[in-house]
Amino acid sequence: MGAIGVVYGDIGTSPLYALKEVFAHGHVPLTPNNIYGVLSLVFWTLTVVVSLKYVMLILRADNNGEGGLIAMLALASQAVKERPLLRKRLLLVGIFGTAIFFGDGVITPAISVLSAVEGLEVAAPSLHRFVLPLTLMVLTGLFFVQRFGTGSVGRFFGPITVLWFAVLAAMGLVHVVEYPQVMWALSPHYAAGFFVSQPGIAFIALGSVVLCVTGAEALYADMGHFGKRPIRFAWFGLVMPALVINYFGQGAMLLEHPENIGNPFFEMAPEWALYPLIGLATCATVIASQALITAAFSVTKQTIQLGYLPRLRIAHTSVKETGQVYVPFVNWSLYACIVMAVMLFGSSGKLASAYGIAVTIDMLITTIMTFFVVRYAWNYPWGLSLAATGFFFIVDAVYFASNAVKLFDGGWFPVVLGALMFTLMMTWKQGRRLMRERMRDDSIDLKSFLEAVFVSPPTRVAGTAVFLVSEQGFTPNALLHNLKHNKVLHETNLFVTVMHHEVPWLGFDKRCQIVPLGRDCWQVTLNFGFKNDPDVPEALELLKGRGVKLEPMDTSYFLSRDIVIPTLGHGMAMWREKLFASMHRNAAAAADFLNLPTNRVVELGSKVEI
C-alpha cells in the first residue's frame, strides 16, 4: 500500500496528459492507424522502459538496500575507484543527472496539478479563467504544509492512490468493452508499422509517448523505503494493468469520437462524474507532487553530505523516520520556480514540451551508470554487460533525441535550471578543494605542533575540547587562536574530522576511529554514510571506555569560521570565486549541521584567500 501511494503517484497521473499531447499539436494526424500505432508504442514503452529496465534490471542495483541516482552514482564510482579518470567522468555525469532532477522537480508538480485542474474546462468551458488561480492555490497550500512533515498525511497516500488506479481502470474498461478491437494494439507490429509507414511522424510522437513513463525513476529511488518485492508486486498486480486499460480506453473513445481529442481523459467520464473526478485527480497530482518534493529534500541532503552543495538548514519532521526531512530553502526555491513555470507556460500542453527532455536525460544517465555497475561492481563479462544495457541505452537515446527537437519549444526550461544547479554544485565542490589546498599550504603539522607546545606547556584547564578539523594531521586554526588569546589548553583534546562516504549507511561499529597523540590528545575520525545524520556528540559517546574522558557538560566544541577572499590567480574564474564566497558565507552553521549543542560551541574566525 505504501509503495503504491509513494512510488507510483507520478506515473499514475500520466494518463491525464500523455495521450492528449501526442495528438494535441497536429503533428500526428488523428487517424485510426496512428491511434493503433501510438497505443502500441505506449504499451511497449511501459513494458520495455518500466517493466524490463527498471523493475527487472535496475532494482537489482541496490547500494546497501538504497536506490536512486545518488546511490547508483556512489555504487558506480566505487566500482571504478581503481580508474581515477573514469571515476571523475562518471561523477560529473552523475552530478549533472542529479542537477537535472531538480529541473524535473519543478516541472512535475506544475504539469500534474495544472492538468488535473484543467478538467474544469471540460465540465464548464466558462471556468477556464479559474484554472491558473486554482492551480496556484493548490500548489501554495502544498508547499505551505511541507514544514509539518509528510508523516501525518502519508498514511492516506496509499488508499487514495489505489482508488485512483481503480478509477483509471474502470474508466478505460467501459470504452474498451464498447470497442474491443482496440486491444489489437497490444501487438508490436502496430508500433513497427507506424514507424515504417511514417518515420518522421512516429519520431515526433515519441516525444510525447515518453510522458507515459514519467516517474519511472521513483521505482528505483524509493527502493530503500519499501524494498524490491512490494514495488514489483504493485507494478505488475495493479499499476501497469490500470494504466494500460486507461490508455487503451482513451484510444477506443478517440476511434469512435475523434472530436474528444481536446482532453480525452476527462472526456471518457460521464457528465455526472466530472467534478468528483477532478477532485480525485487533484488529490492524485498532489500526492505525485508530494512524493517528488520529498525526494528533492532527500536528494539535497545526500548531495550536501557528498560535498556538492553548501550546508543548508535541515529539519527532521519525524522522531521515527530519519528519512523524513524538510529543507526550507529547497522548499521555497522549488515553489518560486514552479510558480514561474505555471505563469510562463500557462497550460499543461505547453509544459509537456518542457517535461520530456528532463525525464529522458535522467533515464539515459541511469542506463549509463547501470552499465558500469554491471561490468565493474558485479564483474560480468563485457559482452553480457553491453547486451544488458545497450538495448536500453538505444531506446533512451531515441526518446531523448525525439525530445531534443522540443528544446526551443519549452525544453530549454528544465535544462537551464539543471545547468544552473550543476554550475552551483561544481563551483562549491571546486571551491572547497581550493580552500583545502590553501589551508593545507598554510597549515602546521599537528604532531609537530603539539610536541613544540609541550616543550613549555600552557596552563591545562579541566574539561574536554573538541576541535573540528577538515583534514587529519593539520593543526586547526581554532586551536592556534585559543592558545594565542586564552593561553590555556584543556585537560583532554580531541581533533575530530567528519568524513562522508559514498555509501548510504555506516553502522556504529564503523563510526569512530581514534589515534592517540599523547598527553591526553587524540585524533578522531567520524564516518558517516550519505544518508546518515552527522551527529557528532552522539558519535563521540562511542569513545567512552576507550581511554578518553568525555563528560557532555564539560565538553566545548571549537570551530573555525572561515571567510573566503576571492583573488586573481590560478583558481576558478573570478565570478565563480565570488559565487563560491557568497555560498560559503550563506551556508548554514556547521554547529547546526553537525548537531552540536549551541551553548557549548566556540567559533573563531579566519580568512582564506583562494
Coordinates of C-alpha atoms in Angstrom, one line a residue:
M1 CA 0.0 0.0 0.0
G2 CA 2.8 2.4 0.9
A3 CA 4.7 1.6 -2.4
I4 CA 1.6 2.3 -4.4
G5 CA 1.0 5.6 -2.7
V6 CA 4.5 7.0 -2.8
V7 CA 6.3 5.2 -5.7
Y8 CA 3.6 5.3 -8.3
G9 CA 1.9 8.7 -7.7
D10 CA 3.8 10.4 -10.5
I11 CA 3.5 7.7 -13.2
G12 CA -0.2 7.3 -12.2
T13 CA -1.0 10.8 -13.2
S14 CA 0.5 10.5 -16.7
P15 CA -2.8 9.5 -18.3
L16 CA -4.1 13.0 -17.6
Y17 CA -1.9 14.4 -20.3
A18 CA 0.3 11.8 -22.1
L19 CA -2.1 10.6 -24.9
K20 CA -3.5 14.1 -25.3
E21 CA -0.1 15.6 -26.0
V22 CA 0.6 13.1 -28.8
F23 CA -2.2 14.4 -30.9
A24 CA -2.7 17.9 -29.5
H25 CA -0.4 19.9 -31.7
G26 CA -1.5 18.5 -35.0
H27 CA 2.0 17.0 -35.8
V28 CA 0.5 13.5 -35.6
P29 CA -2.8 13.2 -37.6
L30 CA -5.7 11.7 -35.7
T31 CA -6.3 8.6 -37.9
P32 CA -7.2 5.0 -36.8
N33 CA -3.8 3.7 -37.9
N34 CA -2.0 6.4 -35.9
I35 CA -4.1 5.7 -32.8
Y36 CA -3.3 2.0 -33.0
G37 CA 0.4 2.8 -33.6
V38 CA 0.6 5.2 -30.7
L39 CA -1.2 2.8 -28.3
S40 CA 1.2 0.1 -29.3
L41 CA 4.1 2.4 -28.6
V42 CA 2.6 3.3 -25.2
F43 CA 2.2 -0.3 -24.2
W44 CA 5.7 -1.4 -25.3
T45 CA 7.3 1.7 -23.8
L46 CA 5.7 0.8 -20.4
T47 CA 6.9 -2.8 -20.9
V48 CA 10.5 -2.1 -22.1
V49 CA 11.3 1.0 -20.0
V50 CA 9.5 0.3 -16.8
S51 CA 8.9 -3.5 -16.6
L52 CA 12.2 -4.7 -18.1
K53 CA 14.6 -1.9 -17.4
Y54 CA 13.6 -0.5 -14.1
V55 CA 11.6 -3.3 -12.4
M56 CA 13.6 -6.3 -13.6
L57 CA 17.2 -4.9 -14.0
I58 CA 17.9 -1.6 -12.2
L59 CA 16.1 -2.6 -9.0
R60 CA 18.9 -5.2 -8.7
A61 CA 21.5 -2.4 -8.4
D62 CA 20.9 -1.6 -4.8
N63 CA 23.6 0.2 -2.7
N64 CA 23.2 -1.4 0.7
G65 CA 19.5 -1.6 0.1
E66 CA 19.2 2.0 -1.2
G67 CA 18.3 3.2 -4.7
G68 CA 18.2 6.4 -6.7
L69 CA 20.7 8.3 -8.9
I70 CA 22.9 9.3 -5.9
A71 CA 23.1 5.7 -4.7
M72 CA 23.8 4.5 -8.3
L73 CA 26.4 7.1 -8.7
A74 CA 28.1 6.1 -5.4
L75 CA 27.9 2.4 -6.5
A76 CA 29.4 3.1 -9.9
S77 CA 32.2 5.4 -8.7
Q78 CA 33.2 2.9 -6.0
A79 CA 33.3 0.1 -8.7
V80 CA 35.8 2.1 -10.8
K81 CA 37.8 3.6 -8.0
E82 CA 41.0 2.0 -9.4
R83 CA 40.4 4.0 -12.6
P84 CA 40.6 7.7 -11.4
L85 CA 40.0 9.4 -14.8
L86 CA 36.9 7.2 -15.5
R87 CA 35.6 7.7 -11.9
K88 CA 36.0 11.5 -12.3
R89 CA 34.0 11.5 -15.5
L90 CA 31.3 9.3 -14.0
L91 CA 30.9 11.6 -11.1
L92 CA 30.5 14.5 -13.5
V93 CA 27.8 12.7 -15.4
G94 CA 26.0 11.6 -12.3
I95 CA 26.1 15.0 -10.7
F96 CA 24.7 16.5 -13.9
G97 CA 21.9 14.0 -13.7
T98 CA 21.2 15.0 -10.1
A99 CA 21.1 18.6 -11.2
I100 CA 18.6 17.8 -14.0
F101 CA 16.5 16.1 -11.4
F102 CA 15.9 19.4 -9.7
G103 CA 14.6 20.7 -13.1
D104 CA 12.3 17.7 -13.2
G105 CA 11.2 18.6 -9.7
V106 CA 9.9 21.9 -10.9
I107 CA 8.0 20.6 -14.0
T108 CA 6.3 17.6 -12.3
P109 CA 4.1 19.4 -9.7
A110 CA 3.4 22.2 -12.2
I111 CA 2.2 19.9 -15.1
S112 CA 0.4 17.4 -12.8
V113 CA -1.7 19.8 -10.8
L114 CA -2.4 22.0 -13.9
S115 CA -3.6 19.0 -16.0
A116 CA -6.0 18.0 -13.2
V117 CA -7.5 21.4 -12.7
E118 CA -7.8 21.8 -16.5
G119 CA -10.6 19.2 -16.2
L120 CA -12.8 22.2 -15.2
E121 CA -12.7 23.3 -18.8
V122 CA -14.3 20.1 -19.9
A123 CA -17.0 20.4 -17.2
A124 CA -17.7 24.0 -17.9
P125 CA -15.6 25.9 -20.6
S126 CA -16.6 29.2 -18.8
L127 CA -14.4 28.2 -15.9
H128 CA -11.2 28.5 -18.0
R129 CA -10.2 31.7 -16.2
F130 CA -10.1 29.9 -12.8
V131 CA -7.6 27.2 -13.9
L132 CA -4.4 29.2 -13.2
P133 CA -5.6 30.7 -9.9
L134 CA -6.8 27.4 -8.6
T135 CA -3.6 25.7 -9.6
L136 CA -1.5 28.2 -7.8
M137 CA -3.8 27.9 -4.7
V138 CA -3.3 24.1 -4.6
L139 CA 0.5 24.4 -5.1
T140 CA 0.7 27.2 -2.4
G141 CA -1.1 25.0 0.1
L142 CA 1.0 22.0 -0.8
F143 CA 4.3 23.8 -0.2
F144 CA 3.0 25.6 2.9
V145 CA 2.3 22.3 4.7
Q146 CA 5.7 20.8 3.9
R147 CA 7.1 22.2 7.2
F148 CA 4.7 19.9 9.2
G149 CA 6.2 16.8 7.6
T150 CA 4.7 14.1 5.4
G151 CA 4.2 11.6 8.2
S152 CA 0.7 12.9 9.1
V153 CA -0.7 12.8 5.6
G154 CA 1.5 9.9 4.2
R155 CA -0.7 7.2 5.6
F156 CA -3.6 8.4 3.3
F157 CA -1.5 8.3 0.2
G158 CA -1.9 4.5 -0.4
P159 CA -5.7 4.2 -0.2
I160 CA -6.3 7.4 -2.3
T161 CA -3.8 6.2 -5.0
V162 CA -5.4 2.7 -5.0
L163 CA -8.7 4.4 -5.5
W164 CA -7.2 6.5 -8.3
F165 CA -5.8 3.4 -10.2
A166 CA -9.2 1.6 -9.7
V167 CA -10.9 4.6 -11.3
L168 CA -8.4 4.7 -14.1
A169 CA -9.1 1.0 -14.9
A170 CA -12.9 1.4 -14.6
M171 CA -13.0 4.5 -16.9
G172 CA -10.9 2.7 -19.5
L173 CA -12.7 -0.6 -19.3
V174 CA -16.0 0.9 -20.2
H175 CA -14.7 2.2 -23.5
V176 CA -12.6 -1.0 -24.2
V177 CA -15.7 -3.1 -23.8
E178 CA -17.6 -0.8 -26.2
Y179 CA -14.7 -1.0 -28.8
P180 CA -12.8 -4.3 -28.0
Q181 CA -10.9 -4.1 -31.3
V182 CA -8.6 -1.6 -29.7
M183 CA -6.8 -4.4 -27.9
W184 CA -5.2 -5.4 -31.1
A185 CA -2.8 -2.6 -30.4
L186 CA -1.0 -4.8 -27.9
S187 CA 0.7 -6.4 -30.9
P188 CA 4.2 -4.8 -31.5
H189 CA 3.6 -4.9 -35.3
Y190 CA 1.4 -1.8 -35.0
A191 CA 4.2 0.2 -33.4
A192 CA 6.6 -1.1 -36.1
G193 CA 4.2 -0.4 -38.9
F194 CA 3.7 3.2 -37.6
F195 CA 7.5 3.7 -37.8
V196 CA 7.9 2.1 -41.2
S197 CA 5.0 4.0 -42.8
Q198 CA 5.5 7.4 -41.2
P199 CA 9.0 7.5 -39.7
G200 CA 9.1 11.3 -39.3
I201 CA 5.6 11.5 -37.6
A202 CA 6.4 8.5 -35.4
F203 CA 9.7 10.1 -34.3
I204 CA 7.8 13.3 -33.2
A205 CA 5.2 11.2 -31.5
L206 CA 7.8 9.5 -29.3
G207 CA 8.5 12.9 -27.7
S208 CA 5.0 12.8 -26.1
V209 CA 4.7 9.0 -25.8
V210 CA 7.6 9.1 -23.3
L211 CA 5.4 11.1 -20.9
C212 CA 3.7 7.8 -20.0
V213 CA 6.8 6.7 -18.1
T214 CA 7.4 10.0 -16.2
G215 CA 8.0 8.9 -12.6
A216 CA 9.7 5.6 -13.5
E217 CA 12.9 6.8 -11.7
A218 CA 10.8 6.8 -8.5
L219 CA 10.7 3.0 -8.6
Y220 CA 14.4 2.9 -8.1
A221 CA 14.7 6.0 -5.9
D222 CA 12.2 4.7 -3.3
M223 CA 13.6 1.1 -3.1
G224 CA 15.2 1.8 0.2
H225 CA 11.8 2.7 1.7
F226 CA 9.9 -0.3 0.6
G227 CA 12.2 -2.9 -0.9
K228 CA 12.1 -4.6 -4.3
R229 CA 9.2 -7.1 -3.7
P230 CA 6.4 -4.6 -2.9
I231 CA 7.4 -2.3 -5.8
R232 CA 7.4 -5.2 -8.3
F233 CA 4.2 -6.7 -6.9
A234 CA 2.4 -3.3 -7.0
W235 CA 3.6 -2.7 -10.6
F236 CA 2.5 -6.0 -12.1
G237 CA -0.5 -6.5 -9.9
L238 CA -2.2 -3.1 -10.1
V239 CA -0.4 -0.2 -11.6
M240 CA 0.6 -1.4 -15.1
P241 CA -2.8 -3.1 -15.8
A242 CA -4.7 0.0 -14.7
L243 CA -2.5 2.3 -16.8
V244 CA -2.8 0.1 -19.9
I245 CA -6.5 -0.2 -19.6
N246 CA -6.9 3.5 -19.2
Y247 CA -4.7 4.4 -22.2
F248 CA -6.5 1.9 -24.4
G249 CA -9.8 3.2 -23.2
Q250 CA -8.8 6.7 -24.3
G251 CA -7.8 5.2 -27.6
A252 CA -11.1 3.3 -28.0
M253 CA -13.0 6.5 -27.3
L254 CA -10.9 8.5 -29.9
L255 CA -11.5 5.8 -32.5
E256 CA -15.3 6.4 -32.1
H257 CA -15.3 10.1 -31.1
P258 CA -12.1 11.8 -32.5
E259 CA -13.7 15.2 -31.6
N260 CA -12.8 14.5 -27.9
I261 CA -9.1 14.9 -28.5
G262 CA -9.0 18.2 -26.6
N263 CA -8.9 16.4 -23.3
P264 CA -9.5 12.6 -23.8
F265 CA -9.0 11.7 -20.2
F266 CA -11.9 13.8 -18.8
E267 CA -14.0 13.2 -21.9
M268 CA -14.1 9.5 -21.0
A269 CA -16.0 10.2 -17.8
P270 CA -19.8 10.6 -17.7
E271 CA -21.0 14.1 -17.1
W272 CA -22.2 13.4 -13.5
A273 CA -18.7 12.1 -12.5
L274 CA -16.7 15.1 -13.8
Y275 CA -16.5 17.1 -10.7
P276 CA -15.7 14.2 -8.4
L277 CA -13.1 13.0 -10.9
I278 CA -11.5 16.5 -11.0
G279 CA -11.3 16.4 -7.2
L280 CA -9.8 12.9 -7.2
A281 CA -7.3 13.8 -10.0
T282 CA -6.2 16.9 -8.0
C283 CA -5.6 14.7 -4.9
A284 CA -3.7 12.2 -7.1
T285 CA -1.5 15.0 -8.5
V286 CA -0.9 16.5 -5.1
I287 CA 0.3 13.0 -3.9
A288 CA 2.5 12.7 -7.0
S289 CA 4.0 16.2 -6.3
Q290 CA 4.4 15.4 -2.6
A291 CA 6.5 12.3 -3.4
L292 CA 8.8 14.3 -5.7
I293 CA 9.1 17.2 -3.3
T294 CA 10.1 14.8 -0.5
A295 CA 12.6 13.2 -2.9
A296 CA 14.1 16.7 -3.6
F297 CA 14.6 17.2 0.2
S298 CA 16.3 13.7 0.4
V299 CA 18.5 14.2 -2.6
T300 CA 19.6 17.7 -1.3
K301 CA 20.6 16.2 2.0
Q302 CA 22.6 13.4 0.3
T303 CA 24.2 15.9 -2.1
I304 CA 25.3 18.1 0.8
Q305 CA 26.9 15.2 2.5
L306 CA 28.7 14.2 -0.6
G307 CA 30.2 17.7 -0.7
Y308 CA 28.5 19.1 -3.8
L309 CA 26.2 21.7 -2.0
P310 CA 26.8 24.0 0.9
R311 CA 25.2 23.2 4.3
L312 CA 21.5 24.1 4.5
R313 CA 19.2 24.0 7.4
I314 CA 17.6 20.6 7.6
A315 CA 14.6 20.0 9.9
H316 CA 13.6 16.4 10.8
T317 CA 9.8 16.1 10.7
S318 CA 9.6 12.6 12.3
V319 CA 11.0 11.1 15.5
K320 CA 10.8 7.6 14.0
E321 CA 11.8 8.0 10.3
T322 CA 15.3 9.6 9.7
G323 CA 14.5 10.0 6.0
Q324 CA 11.6 12.4 6.6
V325 CA 13.3 15.8 6.4
Y326 CA 12.3 19.3 5.5
V327 CA 14.7 21.8 3.8
P328 CA 13.2 25.3 3.9
F329 CA 15.5 26.8 1.3
V330 CA 14.8 24.0 -1.2
N331 CA 11.0 24.1 -0.4
W332 CA 10.6 27.7 -1.2
S333 CA 13.1 27.8 -4.1
L334 CA 11.1 24.9 -5.7
Y335 CA 7.9 26.8 -5.1
A336 CA 9.2 30.0 -6.7
C337 CA 10.4 28.1 -9.8
I338 CA 7.1 26.2 -10.1
V339 CA 5.0 29.4 -9.9
M340 CA 7.3 30.9 -12.5
A341 CA 6.8 27.8 -14.7
V342 CA 2.9 27.8 -14.3
M343 CA 2.8 31.5 -15.2
L344 CA 5.3 31.3 -18.0
F345 CA 3.8 28.3 -19.8
G346 CA 0.1 28.7 -18.7
S347 CA -1.1 25.2 -19.7
S348 CA -0.2 21.5 -19.3
G349 CA 0.2 21.3 -23.1
K350 CA 3.0 23.8 -23.2
L351 CA 4.6 22.4 -20.1
A352 CA 4.6 18.9 -21.7
S353 CA 7.2 20.2 -24.2
A354 CA 9.4 21.1 -21.2
Y355 CA 8.8 17.9 -19.4
G356 CA 10.1 15.1 -21.6
I357 CA 13.7 16.3 -22.0
A358 CA 14.4 16.3 -18.3
V359 CA 13.0 12.8 -17.9
T360 CA 14.9 11.3 -20.8
I361 CA 18.2 12.8 -19.7
D362 CA 17.9 11.2 -16.3
M363 CA 16.8 7.9 -17.9
L364 CA 19.8 7.9 -20.2
I365 CA 22.3 8.7 -17.3
T366 CA 20.8 5.9 -15.2
T367 CA 21.4 3.5 -18.0
I368 CA 25.0 4.6 -18.4
M369 CA 25.6 4.2 -14.7
T370 CA 24.0 0.7 -14.8
F371 CA 26.5 -0.5 -17.3
F372 CA 29.4 0.4 -15.1
V373 CA 27.7 -1.3 -12.1
V374 CA 27.0 -4.5 -14.1
R375 CA 30.6 -4.5 -15.6
Y376 CA 32.7 -3.4 -12.6
A377 CA 30.7 -4.0 -9.5
W378 CA 29.0 -7.3 -10.5
N379 CA 32.0 -8.3 -12.7
Y380 CA 30.0 -9.6 -15.6
P381 CA 31.8 -10.0 -19.0
W382 CA 32.0 -7.0 -21.3
G383 CA 29.7 -8.6 -23.9
L384 CA 27.0 -9.5 -21.4
S385 CA 27.2 -6.1 -19.7
L386 CA 26.8 -4.4 -23.0
A387 CA 23.9 -6.6 -24.0
A388 CA 22.2 -6.0 -20.7
T389 CA 22.3 -2.2 -21.0
G390 CA 23.0 -1.5 -24.7
F391 CA 19.4 -2.1 -25.8
F392 CA 18.0 0.2 -23.1
F393 CA 20.6 2.8 -24.0
I394 CA 19.4 2.9 -27.6
V395 CA 15.8 3.2 -26.5
D396 CA 16.6 6.0 -24.1
A397 CA 18.8 7.8 -26.7
V398 CA 15.9 7.6 -29.3
Y399 CA 13.5 9.1 -26.8
F400 CA 16.0 11.8 -25.8
A401 CA 16.6 12.7 -29.5
S402 CA 12.8 13.0 -30.0
N403 CA 12.5 15.4 -27.1
A404 CA 15.6 17.3 -28.1
V405 CA 13.6 18.6 -31.0
K406 CA 11.4 20.5 -28.5
L407 CA 14.5 22.2 -26.9
F408 CA 13.4 25.6 -28.1
D409 CA 9.7 25.0 -27.6
G410 CA 9.9 24.8 -23.8
G411 CA 12.5 22.1 -23.3
W412 CA 15.1 24.7 -22.5
F413 CA 13.4 25.4 -19.1
P414 CA 14.4 22.3 -17.1
V415 CA 17.8 22.2 -19.0
V416 CA 18.6 25.8 -17.9
L417 CA 17.5 25.0 -14.3
G418 CA 19.7 21.9 -14.4
A419 CA 22.6 23.8 -15.8
L420 CA 22.3 26.4 -13.1
M421 CA 22.2 23.7 -10.4
F422 CA 25.2 21.9 -12.0
T423 CA 27.2 25.2 -12.0
L424 CA 26.4 25.8 -8.3
M425 CA 27.3 22.2 -7.4
M426 CA 30.6 22.1 -9.3
T427 CA 31.5 25.6 -8.1
W428 CA 31.0 24.5 -4.5
K429 CA 33.0 21.3 -5.0
Q430 CA 35.9 23.0 -6.7
G431 CA 35.8 26.0 -4.3
R432 CA 36.1 23.6 -1.3
R433 CA 39.0 21.8 -2.9
L434 CA 40.8 25.2 -3.4
M435 CA 40.1 26.1 0.2
R436 CA 41.6 22.8 1.4
E437 CA 44.7 23.2 -0.7
R438 CA 45.2 26.8 0.5
M439 CA 44.7 25.8 4.2
R440 CA 47.0 22.8 3.7
D441 CA 49.7 25.1 2.4
D442 CA 49.3 27.4 5.4
S443 CA 48.8 24.6 8.0
I444 CA 51.2 23.2 10.6
D445 CA 51.6 19.5 11.1
L446 CA 49.6 18.6 14.2
K447 CA 52.1 16.2 15.8
S448 CA 55.0 18.6 15.4
F449 CA 53.0 21.5 16.8
L450 CA 51.9 19.6 19.9
E451 CA 55.5 18.5 20.5
A452 CA 56.6 22.1 20.4
V453 CA 53.7 23.2 22.6
F454 CA 54.5 20.7 25.3
V455 CA 58.2 21.8 25.5
S456 CA 56.8 24.6 27.5
P457 CA 53.2 23.6 28.2
P458 CA 50.5 26.2 28.8
T459 CA 48.1 26.0 31.7
R460 CA 45.8 23.0 31.5
V461 CA 42.2 23.5 32.4
A462 CA 39.5 21.0 33.3
G463 CA 37.2 19.6 30.7
T464 CA 37.4 18.4 27.1
A465 CA 38.0 20.5 24.0
V466 CA 36.7 19.1 20.6
F467 CA 38.4 20.8 17.7
L468 CA 36.6 20.2 14.4
V469 CA 39.2 20.0 11.6
S470 CA 38.6 19.5 7.9
E471 CA 41.7 17.4 7.3
Q472 CA 43.5 14.9 9.5
G473 CA 47.0 15.7 10.7
F474 CA 46.8 19.5 10.5
T475 CA 46.6 22.0 13.3
P476 CA 43.2 23.6 13.4
N477 CA 43.1 27.5 13.3
A478 CA 40.7 27.4 16.3
L479 CA 43.5 25.8 18.5
L480 CA 46.0 28.4 17.4
H481 CA 43.6 31.2 18.2
N482 CA 42.7 29.6 21.5
L483 CA 46.3 29.3 22.6
K484 CA 47.1 32.8 21.4
H485 CA 44.2 34.6 23.1
N486 CA 43.3 32.4 26.1
K487 CA 46.7 30.9 26.7
V488 CA 45.3 27.6 28.0
L489 CA 44.9 24.0 26.9
H490 CA 42.1 21.7 28.0
E491 CA 42.8 18.6 30.0
T492 CA 41.6 16.4 27.1
N493 CA 41.8 17.5 23.5
L494 CA 40.0 15.7 20.6
F495 CA 40.9 16.7 17.0
V496 CA 37.8 15.5 15.1
T497 CA 37.5 15.0 11.4
V498 CA 34.0 14.2 10.0
M499 CA 34.1 12.0 6.8
H500 CA 31.2 11.4 4.5
H501 CA 31.5 8.2 2.4
E502 CA 29.9 7.1 -0.9
V503 CA 27.7 4.5 0.8
P504 CA 24.2 5.2 2.1
W505 CA 24.7 4.0 5.7
L506 CA 27.6 3.3 8.0
G507 CA 26.8 1.5 11.3
F508 CA 28.1 2.4 14.8
D509 CA 30.7 -0.3 14.5
K510 CA 32.5 1.8 11.8
R511 CA 31.6 5.2 13.2
C512 CA 34.7 6.1 15.2
Q513 CA 38.4 5.7 14.6
I514 CA 40.8 7.0 17.2
V515 CA 44.6 7.6 17.2
P516 CA 46.4 8.7 20.5
L517 CA 48.7 11.7 20.1
G518 CA 50.0 11.6 23.7
R519 CA 49.3 13.8 26.7
D520 CA 45.5 13.2 26.6
C521 CA 45.3 14.4 23.0
W522 CA 43.5 12.3 20.4
Q523 CA 42.9 12.3 16.7
V524 CA 39.4 11.1 16.0
T525 CA 37.7 10.3 12.6
L526 CA 33.9 10.0 12.5
N527 CA 32.5 8.2 9.5
F528 CA 29.0 8.7 8.1
G529 CA 27.2 7.5 5.0
F530 CA 25.4 10.0 2.8
K531 CA 22.0 9.0 4.4
N532 CA 23.3 9.1 8.0
D533 CA 22.6 12.2 10.1
P534 CA 26.0 13.6 11.1
D535 CA 25.5 13.8 14.9
V536 CA 29.0 14.5 16.4
P537 CA 28.1 14.4 20.1
E538 CA 26.3 11.0 19.7
A539 CA 29.2 9.6 17.8
L540 CA 31.7 10.8 20.4
E541 CA 29.8 8.9 23.1
L542 CA 31.2 5.8 21.5
L543 CA 34.7 6.8 22.8
K544 CA 33.7 6.1 26.4
G545 CA 35.7 3.2 27.7
R546 CA 38.5 3.7 25.2
G547 CA 40.7 5.8 27.4
V548 CA 39.0 9.2 26.6
K549 CA 37.5 11.3 29.4
L550 CA 34.3 12.7 28.0
E551 CA 31.6 14.4 30.1
P552 CA 29.0 16.2 27.9
M553 CA 28.6 19.1 30.4
D554 CA 32.4 19.7 30.5
T555 CA 32.9 19.5 26.7
S556 CA 33.4 22.5 24.5
Y557 CA 33.4 22.5 20.7
F558 CA 35.8 24.7 18.8
L559 CA 35.1 25.6 15.2
S560 CA 36.9 27.8 12.7
R561 CA 34.5 30.2 10.8
D562 CA 36.4 30.9 7.6
I563 CA 35.9 34.0 5.5
V564 CA 36.6 33.4 1.8
I565 CA 38.5 36.1 -0.1
P566 CA 38.4 35.7 -3.9
T567 CA 41.7 36.7 -5.5
L568 CA 43.0 36.6 -9.1
G569 CA 45.2 33.6 -9.7
H570 CA 45.1 30.0 -10.8
G571 CA 41.8 29.1 -9.1
M572 CA 38.4 29.5 -10.7
A573 CA 37.2 32.4 -12.8
M574 CA 36.6 35.4 -10.6
W575 CA 32.8 35.3 -11.0
R576 CA 32.9 31.7 -9.8
E577 CA 35.1 32.5 -6.8
K578 CA 32.7 35.3 -5.9
L579 CA 29.8 32.9 -6.2
F580 CA 31.6 30.4 -4.0
A581 CA 32.4 33.1 -1.4
S582 CA 28.7 34.0 -1.3
M583 CA 27.6 30.4 -1.0
H584 CA 30.1 29.8 1.8
R585 CA 29.0 33.0 3.6
N586 CA 25.4 32.0 3.5
A587 CA 25.8 28.3 4.3
A588 CA 24.1 27.1 7.4
A589 CA 26.2 27.0 10.6
A590 CA 28.4 23.9 10.9
A591 CA 27.2 23.6 14.6
D592 CA 23.6 23.0 13.5
F593 CA 24.6 20.7 10.6
L594 CA 26.7 18.5 13.0
N595 CA 24.1 18.7 15.7
L596 CA 26.4 20.4 18.2
P597 CA 24.9 21.8 21.5
T598 CA 24.7 25.5 20.8
N599 CA 25.5 26.6 24.3
R600 CA 28.9 24.8 24.2
V601 CA 30.2 26.0 20.8
V602 CA 33.1 28.5 20.4
E603 CA 33.7 29.9 16.9
L604 CA 37.0 31.6 16.0
G605 CA 37.3 33.3 12.6
S606 CA 40.0 33.3 10.0
K607 CA 40.4 34.5 6.4
V608 CA 41.2 32.2 3.4
E609 CA 42.3 33.5 0.0
I610 CA 41.5 31.4 -3.0

